[in-house]
XYZ file of C-alpha atoms in Angstrom:
558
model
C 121.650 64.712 84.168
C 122.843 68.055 85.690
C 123.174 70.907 83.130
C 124.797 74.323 84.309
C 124.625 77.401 82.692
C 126.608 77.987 79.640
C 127.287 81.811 80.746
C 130.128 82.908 83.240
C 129.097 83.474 87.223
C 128.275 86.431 88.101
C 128.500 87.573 91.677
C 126.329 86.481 94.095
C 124.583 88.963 96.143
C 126.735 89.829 99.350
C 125.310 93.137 100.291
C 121.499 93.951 101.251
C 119.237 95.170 97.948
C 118.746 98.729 99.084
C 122.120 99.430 99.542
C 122.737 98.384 96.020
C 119.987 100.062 94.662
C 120.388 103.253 96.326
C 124.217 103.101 95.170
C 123.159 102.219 91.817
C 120.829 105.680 91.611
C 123.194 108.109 93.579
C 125.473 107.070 90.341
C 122.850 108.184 88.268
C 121.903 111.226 89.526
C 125.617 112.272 89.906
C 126.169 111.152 86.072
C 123.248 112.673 84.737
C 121.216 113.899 87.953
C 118.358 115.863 85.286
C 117.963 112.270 83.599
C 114.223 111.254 83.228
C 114.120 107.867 85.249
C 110.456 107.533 85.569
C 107.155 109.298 83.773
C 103.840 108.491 83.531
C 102.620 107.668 80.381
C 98.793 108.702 81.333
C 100.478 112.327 82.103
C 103.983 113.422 80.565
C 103.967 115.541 83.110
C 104.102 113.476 85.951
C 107.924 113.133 85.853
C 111.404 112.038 88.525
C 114.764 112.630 87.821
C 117.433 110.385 89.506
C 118.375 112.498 91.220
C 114.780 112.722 92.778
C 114.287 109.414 92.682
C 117.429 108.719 95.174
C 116.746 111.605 97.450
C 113.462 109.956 97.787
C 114.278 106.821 98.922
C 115.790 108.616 101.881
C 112.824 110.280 102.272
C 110.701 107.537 102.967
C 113.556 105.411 104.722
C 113.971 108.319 107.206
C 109.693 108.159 107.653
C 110.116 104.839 108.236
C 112.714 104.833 110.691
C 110.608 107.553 113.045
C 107.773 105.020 113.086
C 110.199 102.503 114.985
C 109.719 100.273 111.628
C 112.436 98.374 111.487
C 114.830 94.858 110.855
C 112.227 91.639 110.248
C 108.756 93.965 109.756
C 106.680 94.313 106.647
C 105.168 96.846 104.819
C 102.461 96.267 102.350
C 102.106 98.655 99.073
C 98.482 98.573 97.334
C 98.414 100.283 94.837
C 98.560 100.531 91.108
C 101.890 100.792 88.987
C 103.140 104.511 90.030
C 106.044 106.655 90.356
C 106.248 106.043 94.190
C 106.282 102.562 94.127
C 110.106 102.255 94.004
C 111.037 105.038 96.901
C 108.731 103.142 99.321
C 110.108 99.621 98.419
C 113.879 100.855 98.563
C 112.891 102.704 102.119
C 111.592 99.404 103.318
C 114.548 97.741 102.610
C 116.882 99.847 103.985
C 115.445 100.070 106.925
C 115.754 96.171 107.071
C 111.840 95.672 106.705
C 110.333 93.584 103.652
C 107.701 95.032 100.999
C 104.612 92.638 99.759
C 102.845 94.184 97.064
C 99.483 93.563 96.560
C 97.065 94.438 93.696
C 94.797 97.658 93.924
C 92.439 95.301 92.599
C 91.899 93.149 95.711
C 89.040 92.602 97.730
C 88.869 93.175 101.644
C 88.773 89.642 101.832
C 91.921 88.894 99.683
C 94.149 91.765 101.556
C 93.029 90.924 105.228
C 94.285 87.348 104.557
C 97.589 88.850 102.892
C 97.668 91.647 105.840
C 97.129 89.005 108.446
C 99.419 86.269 107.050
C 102.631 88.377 106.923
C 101.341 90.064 110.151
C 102.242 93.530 108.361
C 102.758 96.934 110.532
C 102.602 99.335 107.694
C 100.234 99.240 104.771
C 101.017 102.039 101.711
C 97.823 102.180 99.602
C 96.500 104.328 96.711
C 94.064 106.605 97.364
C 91.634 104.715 94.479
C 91.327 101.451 96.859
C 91.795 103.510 100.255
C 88.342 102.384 101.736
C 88.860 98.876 101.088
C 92.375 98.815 102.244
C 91.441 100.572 105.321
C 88.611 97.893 106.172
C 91.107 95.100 106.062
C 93.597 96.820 108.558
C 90.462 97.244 111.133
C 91.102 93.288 111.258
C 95.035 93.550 111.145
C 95.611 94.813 114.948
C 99.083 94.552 114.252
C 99.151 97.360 111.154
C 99.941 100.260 113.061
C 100.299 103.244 110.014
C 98.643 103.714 106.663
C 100.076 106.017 104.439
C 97.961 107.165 101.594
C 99.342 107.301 97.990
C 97.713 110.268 95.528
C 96.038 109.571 92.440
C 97.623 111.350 89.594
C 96.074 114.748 88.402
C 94.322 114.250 91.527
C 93.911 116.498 94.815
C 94.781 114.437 97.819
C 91.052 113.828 99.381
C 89.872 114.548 102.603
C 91.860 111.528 104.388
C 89.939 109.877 107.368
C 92.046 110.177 111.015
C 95.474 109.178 111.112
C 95.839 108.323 107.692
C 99.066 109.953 106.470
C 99.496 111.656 103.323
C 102.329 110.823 100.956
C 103.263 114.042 100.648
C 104.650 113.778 104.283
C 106.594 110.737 103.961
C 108.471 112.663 101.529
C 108.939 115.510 102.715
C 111.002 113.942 105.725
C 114.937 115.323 105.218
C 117.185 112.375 103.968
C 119.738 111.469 106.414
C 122.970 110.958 104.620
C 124.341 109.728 107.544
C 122.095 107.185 108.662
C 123.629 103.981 110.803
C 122.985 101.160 108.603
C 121.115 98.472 109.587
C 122.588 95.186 110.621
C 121.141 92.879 107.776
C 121.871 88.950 106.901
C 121.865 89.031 102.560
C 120.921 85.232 103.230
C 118.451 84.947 106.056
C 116.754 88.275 106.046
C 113.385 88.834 103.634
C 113.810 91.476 101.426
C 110.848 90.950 99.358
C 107.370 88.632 100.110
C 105.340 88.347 97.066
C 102.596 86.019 97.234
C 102.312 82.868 94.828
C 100.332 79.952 94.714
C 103.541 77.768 93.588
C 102.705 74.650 91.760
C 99.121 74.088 93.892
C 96.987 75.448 96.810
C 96.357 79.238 98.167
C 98.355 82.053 97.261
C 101.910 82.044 100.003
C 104.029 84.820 101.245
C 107.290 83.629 99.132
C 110.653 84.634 100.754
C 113.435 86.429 98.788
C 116.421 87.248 100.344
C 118.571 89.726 99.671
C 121.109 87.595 98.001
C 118.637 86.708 96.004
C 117.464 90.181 94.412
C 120.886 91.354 94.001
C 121.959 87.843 92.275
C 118.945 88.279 90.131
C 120.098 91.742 89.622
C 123.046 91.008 88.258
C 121.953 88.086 86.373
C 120.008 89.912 84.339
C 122.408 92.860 83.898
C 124.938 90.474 82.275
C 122.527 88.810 80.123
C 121.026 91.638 78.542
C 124.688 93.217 78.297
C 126.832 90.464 76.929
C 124.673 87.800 75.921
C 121.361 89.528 74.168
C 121.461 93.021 73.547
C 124.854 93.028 71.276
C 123.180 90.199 68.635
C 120.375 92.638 68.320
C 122.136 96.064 68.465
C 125.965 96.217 68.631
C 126.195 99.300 69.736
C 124.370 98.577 72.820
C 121.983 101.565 72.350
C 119.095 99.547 73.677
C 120.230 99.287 77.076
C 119.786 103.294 77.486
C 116.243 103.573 75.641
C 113.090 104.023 77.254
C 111.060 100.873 78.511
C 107.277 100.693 78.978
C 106.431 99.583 82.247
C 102.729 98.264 82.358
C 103.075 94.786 83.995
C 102.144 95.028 87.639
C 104.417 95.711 89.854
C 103.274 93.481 92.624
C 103.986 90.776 90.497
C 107.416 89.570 90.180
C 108.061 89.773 86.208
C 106.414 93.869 86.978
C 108.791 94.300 89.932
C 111.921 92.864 88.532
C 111.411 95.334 85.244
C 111.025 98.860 87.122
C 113.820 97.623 89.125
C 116.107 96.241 86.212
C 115.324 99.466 84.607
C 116.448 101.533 87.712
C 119.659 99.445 88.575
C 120.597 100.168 84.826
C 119.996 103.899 84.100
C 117.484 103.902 81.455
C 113.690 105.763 81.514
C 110.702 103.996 82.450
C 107.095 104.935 81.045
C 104.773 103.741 83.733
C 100.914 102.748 83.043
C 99.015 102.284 85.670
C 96.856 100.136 83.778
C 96.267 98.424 80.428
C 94.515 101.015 78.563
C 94.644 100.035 74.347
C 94.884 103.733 72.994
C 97.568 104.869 76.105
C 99.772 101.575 75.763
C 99.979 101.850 71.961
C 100.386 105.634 72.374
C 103.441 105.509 74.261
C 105.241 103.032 72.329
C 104.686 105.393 69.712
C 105.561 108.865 71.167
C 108.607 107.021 73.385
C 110.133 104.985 70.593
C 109.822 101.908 72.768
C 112.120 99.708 71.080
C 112.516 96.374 73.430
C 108.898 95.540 74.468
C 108.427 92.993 77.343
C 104.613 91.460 77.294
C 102.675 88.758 78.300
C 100.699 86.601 75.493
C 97.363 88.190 76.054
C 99.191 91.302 74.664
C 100.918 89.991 71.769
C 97.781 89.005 70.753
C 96.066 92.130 71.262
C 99.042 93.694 68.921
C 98.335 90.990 66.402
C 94.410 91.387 65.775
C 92.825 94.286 68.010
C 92.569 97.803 65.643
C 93.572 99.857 68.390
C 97.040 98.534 67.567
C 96.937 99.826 63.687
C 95.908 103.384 64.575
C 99.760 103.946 65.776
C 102.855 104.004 64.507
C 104.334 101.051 66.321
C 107.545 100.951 63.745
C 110.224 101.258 66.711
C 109.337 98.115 68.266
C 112.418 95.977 67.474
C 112.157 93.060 69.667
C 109.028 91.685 71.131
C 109.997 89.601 74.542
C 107.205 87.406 76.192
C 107.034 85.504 79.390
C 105.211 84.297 82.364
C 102.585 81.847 79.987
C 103.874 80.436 76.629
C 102.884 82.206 72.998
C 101.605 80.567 70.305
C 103.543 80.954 67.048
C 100.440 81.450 64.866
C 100.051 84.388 67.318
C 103.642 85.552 67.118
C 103.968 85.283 63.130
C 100.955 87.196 63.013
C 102.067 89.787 64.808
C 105.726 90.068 63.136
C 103.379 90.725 60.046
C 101.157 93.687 61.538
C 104.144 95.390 62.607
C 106.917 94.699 60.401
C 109.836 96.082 62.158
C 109.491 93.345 65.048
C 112.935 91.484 63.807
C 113.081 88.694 66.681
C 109.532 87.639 69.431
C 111.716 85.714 72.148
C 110.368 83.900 75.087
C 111.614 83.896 78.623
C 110.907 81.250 81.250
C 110.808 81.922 85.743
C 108.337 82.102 88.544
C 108.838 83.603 91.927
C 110.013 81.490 93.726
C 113.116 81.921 91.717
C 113.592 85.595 92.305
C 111.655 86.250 88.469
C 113.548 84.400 85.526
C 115.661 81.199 85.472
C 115.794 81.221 81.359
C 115.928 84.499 79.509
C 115.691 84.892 75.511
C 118.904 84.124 73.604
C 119.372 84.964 69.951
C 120.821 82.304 67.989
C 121.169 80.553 64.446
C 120.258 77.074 66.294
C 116.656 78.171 68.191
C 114.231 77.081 67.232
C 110.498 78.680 67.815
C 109.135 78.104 71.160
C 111.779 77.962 73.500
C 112.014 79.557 76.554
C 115.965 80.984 75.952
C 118.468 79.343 78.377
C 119.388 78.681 81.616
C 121.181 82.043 83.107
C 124.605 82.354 84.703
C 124.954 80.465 88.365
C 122.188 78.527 88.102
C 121.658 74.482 87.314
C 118.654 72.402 85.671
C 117.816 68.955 85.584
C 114.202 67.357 83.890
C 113.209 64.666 86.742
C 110.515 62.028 85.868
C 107.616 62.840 87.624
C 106.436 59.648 88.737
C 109.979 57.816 89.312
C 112.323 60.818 90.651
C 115.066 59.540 87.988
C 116.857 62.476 86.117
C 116.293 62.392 82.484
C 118.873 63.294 79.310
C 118.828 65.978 76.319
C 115.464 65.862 74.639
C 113.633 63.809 77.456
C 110.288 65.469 78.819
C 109.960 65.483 82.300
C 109.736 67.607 85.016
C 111.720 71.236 85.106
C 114.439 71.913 88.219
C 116.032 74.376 88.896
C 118.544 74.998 91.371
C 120.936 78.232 92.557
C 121.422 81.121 94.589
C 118.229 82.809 93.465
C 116.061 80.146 94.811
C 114.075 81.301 97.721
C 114.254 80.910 101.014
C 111.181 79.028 101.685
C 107.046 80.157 101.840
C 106.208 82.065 104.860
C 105.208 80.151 107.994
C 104.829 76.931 105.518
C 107.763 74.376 106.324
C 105.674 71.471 104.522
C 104.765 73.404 101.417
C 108.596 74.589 101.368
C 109.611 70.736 101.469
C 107.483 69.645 98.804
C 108.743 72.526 96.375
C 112.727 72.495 97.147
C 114.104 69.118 98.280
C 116.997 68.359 100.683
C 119.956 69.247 97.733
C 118.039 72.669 97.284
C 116.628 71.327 93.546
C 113.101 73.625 93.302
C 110.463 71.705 91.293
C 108.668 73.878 89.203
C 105.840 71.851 88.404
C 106.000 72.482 84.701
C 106.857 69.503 82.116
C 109.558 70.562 79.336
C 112.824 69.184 77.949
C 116.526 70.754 77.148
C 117.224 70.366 73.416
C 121.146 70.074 72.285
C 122.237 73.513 71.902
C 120.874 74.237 75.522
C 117.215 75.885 74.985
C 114.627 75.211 77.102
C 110.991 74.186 76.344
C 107.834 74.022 77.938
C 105.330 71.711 76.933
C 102.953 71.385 79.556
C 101.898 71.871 83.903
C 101.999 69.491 86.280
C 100.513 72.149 88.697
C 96.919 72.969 88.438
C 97.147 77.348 88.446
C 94.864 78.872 85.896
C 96.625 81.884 83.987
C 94.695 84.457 83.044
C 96.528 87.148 81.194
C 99.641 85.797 82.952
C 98.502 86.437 86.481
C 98.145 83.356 88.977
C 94.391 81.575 89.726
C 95.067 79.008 92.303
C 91.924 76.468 91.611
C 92.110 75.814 95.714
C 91.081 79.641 96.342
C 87.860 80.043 94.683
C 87.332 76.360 95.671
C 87.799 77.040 99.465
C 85.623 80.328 98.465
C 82.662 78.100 96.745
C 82.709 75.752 99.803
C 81.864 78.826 101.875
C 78.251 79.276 100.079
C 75.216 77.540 101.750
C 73.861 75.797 99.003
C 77.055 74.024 97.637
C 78.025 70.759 98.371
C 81.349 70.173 96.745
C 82.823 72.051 93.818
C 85.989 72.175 91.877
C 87.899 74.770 89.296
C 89.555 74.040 86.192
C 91.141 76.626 83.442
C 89.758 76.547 80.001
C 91.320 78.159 76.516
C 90.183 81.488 75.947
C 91.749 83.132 72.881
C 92.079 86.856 74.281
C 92.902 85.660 78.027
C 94.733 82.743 77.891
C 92.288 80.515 80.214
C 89.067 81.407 82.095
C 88.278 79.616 85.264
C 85.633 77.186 85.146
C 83.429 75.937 88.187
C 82.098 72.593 88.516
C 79.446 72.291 91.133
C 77.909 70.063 93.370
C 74.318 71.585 95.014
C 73.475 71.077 98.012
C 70.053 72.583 97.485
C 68.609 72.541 93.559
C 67.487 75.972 93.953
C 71.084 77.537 93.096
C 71.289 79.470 90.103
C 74.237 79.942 87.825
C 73.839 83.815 88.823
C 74.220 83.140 92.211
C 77.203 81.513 92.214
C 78.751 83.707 89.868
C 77.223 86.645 91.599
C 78.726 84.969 95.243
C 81.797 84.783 93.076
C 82.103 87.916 91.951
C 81.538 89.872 95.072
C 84.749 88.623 96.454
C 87.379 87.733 94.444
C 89.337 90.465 91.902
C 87.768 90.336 88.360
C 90.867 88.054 86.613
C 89.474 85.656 89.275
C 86.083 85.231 88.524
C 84.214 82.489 86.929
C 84.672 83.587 83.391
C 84.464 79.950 82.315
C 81.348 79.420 83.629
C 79.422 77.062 85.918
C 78.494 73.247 85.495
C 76.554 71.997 88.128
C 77.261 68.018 88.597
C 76.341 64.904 90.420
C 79.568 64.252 92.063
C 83.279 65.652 91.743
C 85.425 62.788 90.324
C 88.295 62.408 93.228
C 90.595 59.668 93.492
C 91.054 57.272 96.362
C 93.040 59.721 98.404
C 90.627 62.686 97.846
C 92.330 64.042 95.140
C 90.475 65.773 92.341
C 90.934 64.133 88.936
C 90.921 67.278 87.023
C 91.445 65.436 83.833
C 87.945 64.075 83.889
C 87.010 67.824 84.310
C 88.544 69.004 81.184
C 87.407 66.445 79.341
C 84.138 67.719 80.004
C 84.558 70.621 79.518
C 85.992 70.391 76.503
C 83.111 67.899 75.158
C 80.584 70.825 76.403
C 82.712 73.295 74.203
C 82.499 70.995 70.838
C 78.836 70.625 71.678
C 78.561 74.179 71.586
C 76.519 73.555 74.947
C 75.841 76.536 76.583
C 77.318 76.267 80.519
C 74.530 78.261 81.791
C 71.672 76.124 81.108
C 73.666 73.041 82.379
């Protein structure tokens, strides 16, 4: 059965995402050009206006355009969440380039294979992860200019040869006038974040165009017509201030700073989860709609940090990318007692950030995921049979629409097993539709670990593991973890018995960024159960691992 969305169309994207975006801010700044649009919450004083904001994005497109980059290249930002994040992404897109965004956190091993796989000419990094970014371009012969971001409160340091400072990207005079550039909304990338999709190693994911600005608007008309007035008639939400502490590299980070730009309102920006600052600002900004992942709503329910503040302007409590408990999110309605509605929402990248946002209504019931937004279609598919199931049948989630991407970079096979030939994307989660139209999530067919919400494809540290001299075989599973949401777990096959527990973690740990890392522990094993084909049986994992946990078995001396 096909369901459509109960909400009107909105209109597809037709014209290329920095064009609307830079339209959308010259608005701003002529309506209220002295209007706070971003600040940093770690210093108040670190501050753009719209008006800045938009003159910037000229800035950098103009740099940009002197350094021949141009339609079909891509530029890589690494960096933490900062002010200059959007200028640099809306200059890339202009100029007909795409961004990929990569964490600050990243190894020279993770962002040479992310350099080398988009084949990336321009690499913008943060002065705080300058060395390591700077290593992986000596093995990217096609990166061609780094440009060096500045740590806030921060002189620029000495920067090694050719390296340019931000400062100078900036500082290039906007051209009003520039010649646009000749873009296709439906064929051209306009944004490559990398996901691991339902298995395997993290892929460049292709956005279009079409498929920001649909997502764009989506949202826009959600929060404006269909959410927002049930929770505040008079629609004051939609100008307050939002905090902005989810990364930006990741898609539910990116499409908030950007939401938040395309609408008008102020964004606090953290560049990292820090207890005292977050709780600070949604004190001292009044932060009244709060968009989290579950490891945070459960740090608001039980951590003390969170009842040294005044948290009392929090009105709604939003969650997404890994589903909340409702233990959790009852406790936390009781620590801060002005939270009136916790909502979920439900997307992945690879459909341009959400498919199902939260919906206030007298029929939902706790747990859903809201429902399916305007121009888009679901169907729950059988797993094992293909056949499309009814209302209240579990099965596999589908989604299908014109924020669907275009494919994963330079991966035609993994493409075809995500989106099939009528352009249905399988999300590899297992949920059901309910009568009044909610979604729910009730398990994963893929195998990703989530920890704190972020992506921790089982087939990376595996392929890592297999790289070490004493092991054999291995395999990775996810297990609970109250604060995190799941640690990843190594099971291990030795090819020599002298191989520690440190030593793997150790090998581990010297490679991969620190949500990656074996958390879970090690189990070192006979054999890894595989089926016929060579498939791991992961079930047989997590049984054991669960039977070590009730044995209160410590992994270490396994």
């Amino acid at each position: 059965m096909i369901l459509k969305s109960e909400f009107p169309n909105v209109e597809v994207g037709n014209r290329p995402y920095g064009e609307i975006m830079l339209e959308a801010l010259w608005k701003h700044s002529v309506d209220m050009p002295e209007k706070i649009a971003l600040v940093s919450g770690e210093n108040r004083e670190h501050r753009v206006t719209y008006k800045e904001v938009y003159v910037q994005c000229l800035s950098v497109a103009s740099f940009l355009h002197s350094k021949h980059f141009t339609h079909g290249d891509v530029a890589c930002i690494v960096a933490p969440n900062c002010l200059e994040f959007f200028p640099i992404v809306c200059g890339i897109t202009l100029n007909g380039g795409a961004m990929s965004g990569a964490s600050y956190a990243f190894t020279e091993y993770e962002l040479t294979r992310q350099f080398q796989d988009c084949e990336a000419k321009m690499v913008f990094a943060h002065t705080c992860n300058l060395e390591t970014v700077l290593n992986a371009a000596k093995k990217c012969p096609k990166i061609t200019t780094v440009v060096a971001i500045p740590a806030e409160n921060k002189p620029m340091p000495n920067l090694p040869f050719g390296v340019i400072p931000y400062s100078s990207v900036v500082s290039f005079k906007p051209d009003l006038h520039r010649s646009r550039v000749d873009i296709d909304v439906n064929r051209d990338i306009a944004l490559l974040p990398y996901s691991s999709g339902t298995t395997g190693a993290p892929k460049g994911v292709m956005l279009s165009h079409r498929n920001l600005v649909t997502q764009l608007n989506q949202v826009k008309s959600h929060f404006e017509t269909h959410l927002i007035p049930k929770i505040d008639p008079n629609n004051n939400l939609l100008e307050e201030s939002d905090l902005l502490f989810l990364p930006f590299y990741h898609i539910y980070g990116f499409s908030t700073v950007t939401n938040i730009l395309f609408r008008g309102a102020t964004g606090v920006i953290l560049s990292k989860f820090d207890h005292d600052t977050f709780c600070r600002s949604i004190q001292d900004f009044k932060i009244k709609f709060l968009k989290v992942v579950p490891p945070i709503v459960l740090f608001l329910a039980k951590h003390p940090t969170a009842r040294k503040y005044d948290l009392s302007s929090v009105k709604v409590l939003m969650t997404a990318a890994a589903p909340a408990g409702k233990e959790i999110c009852e406790e936390v309605m009781k620590v801060i007692p002005s939270i009136e509605y916790v909502v979920q929402s439900y997307g992945m990248t690879e459909v341009s950030s959400g498919s199902h946002l939260a919906y206030i209504g007298k029929d939902a019931k706790f747990g859903n995921c809201g429902k399916l937004i305007s121009n888009l279609e679901q169907k729950i598919r059988d797993p094992k049979t293909g056949k499309d199931l009814g209302i209240g049948e579990r099965g596999e989630v589908c989604i299908r629409g014109p924020t669907i991407m275009m494919g994963y970079l330079n991966r035609p096979q993994a493409t075809a097993e995500m989106i099939d030939d009528q352009g249905w994307l399988r999300t590899g989660d297992i949920g059901y539709v309910d009568k009044d139209g909610y979604l729910f999530i009730v398990d994963r067919l893929k195998e990703l670990i989530k920890v704190k919400g972020l992506q921790v494809p089982p087939a990376e540290l595996e392929d890592l593991l297999f790289t070490h001299s004493k092991i054999e075989d291995a395999a990775v599973i996810g297990v609970p973890d109250e604060k995190d949401g799941e640690h990843p777990m190594a099971f291990v096959v030795r090819s020599e018995e002298s191989l520690t527990e440190k030593e793997v973690l150790d090998y581990v740990k010297e490679r991969v960024s620190h949500y990656k890392q074996l958390k879970g522990g090690v189990v070192f094993i006979r054999e890894i159960p595989k089926a016929p084909s060579g498939k791991i049986l992961r079930r047989f994992l997590r049984d054991e691992a669960e039977a070590i946990r009730k044995a209160g078995a410590k992994i270490s001396k396994l």
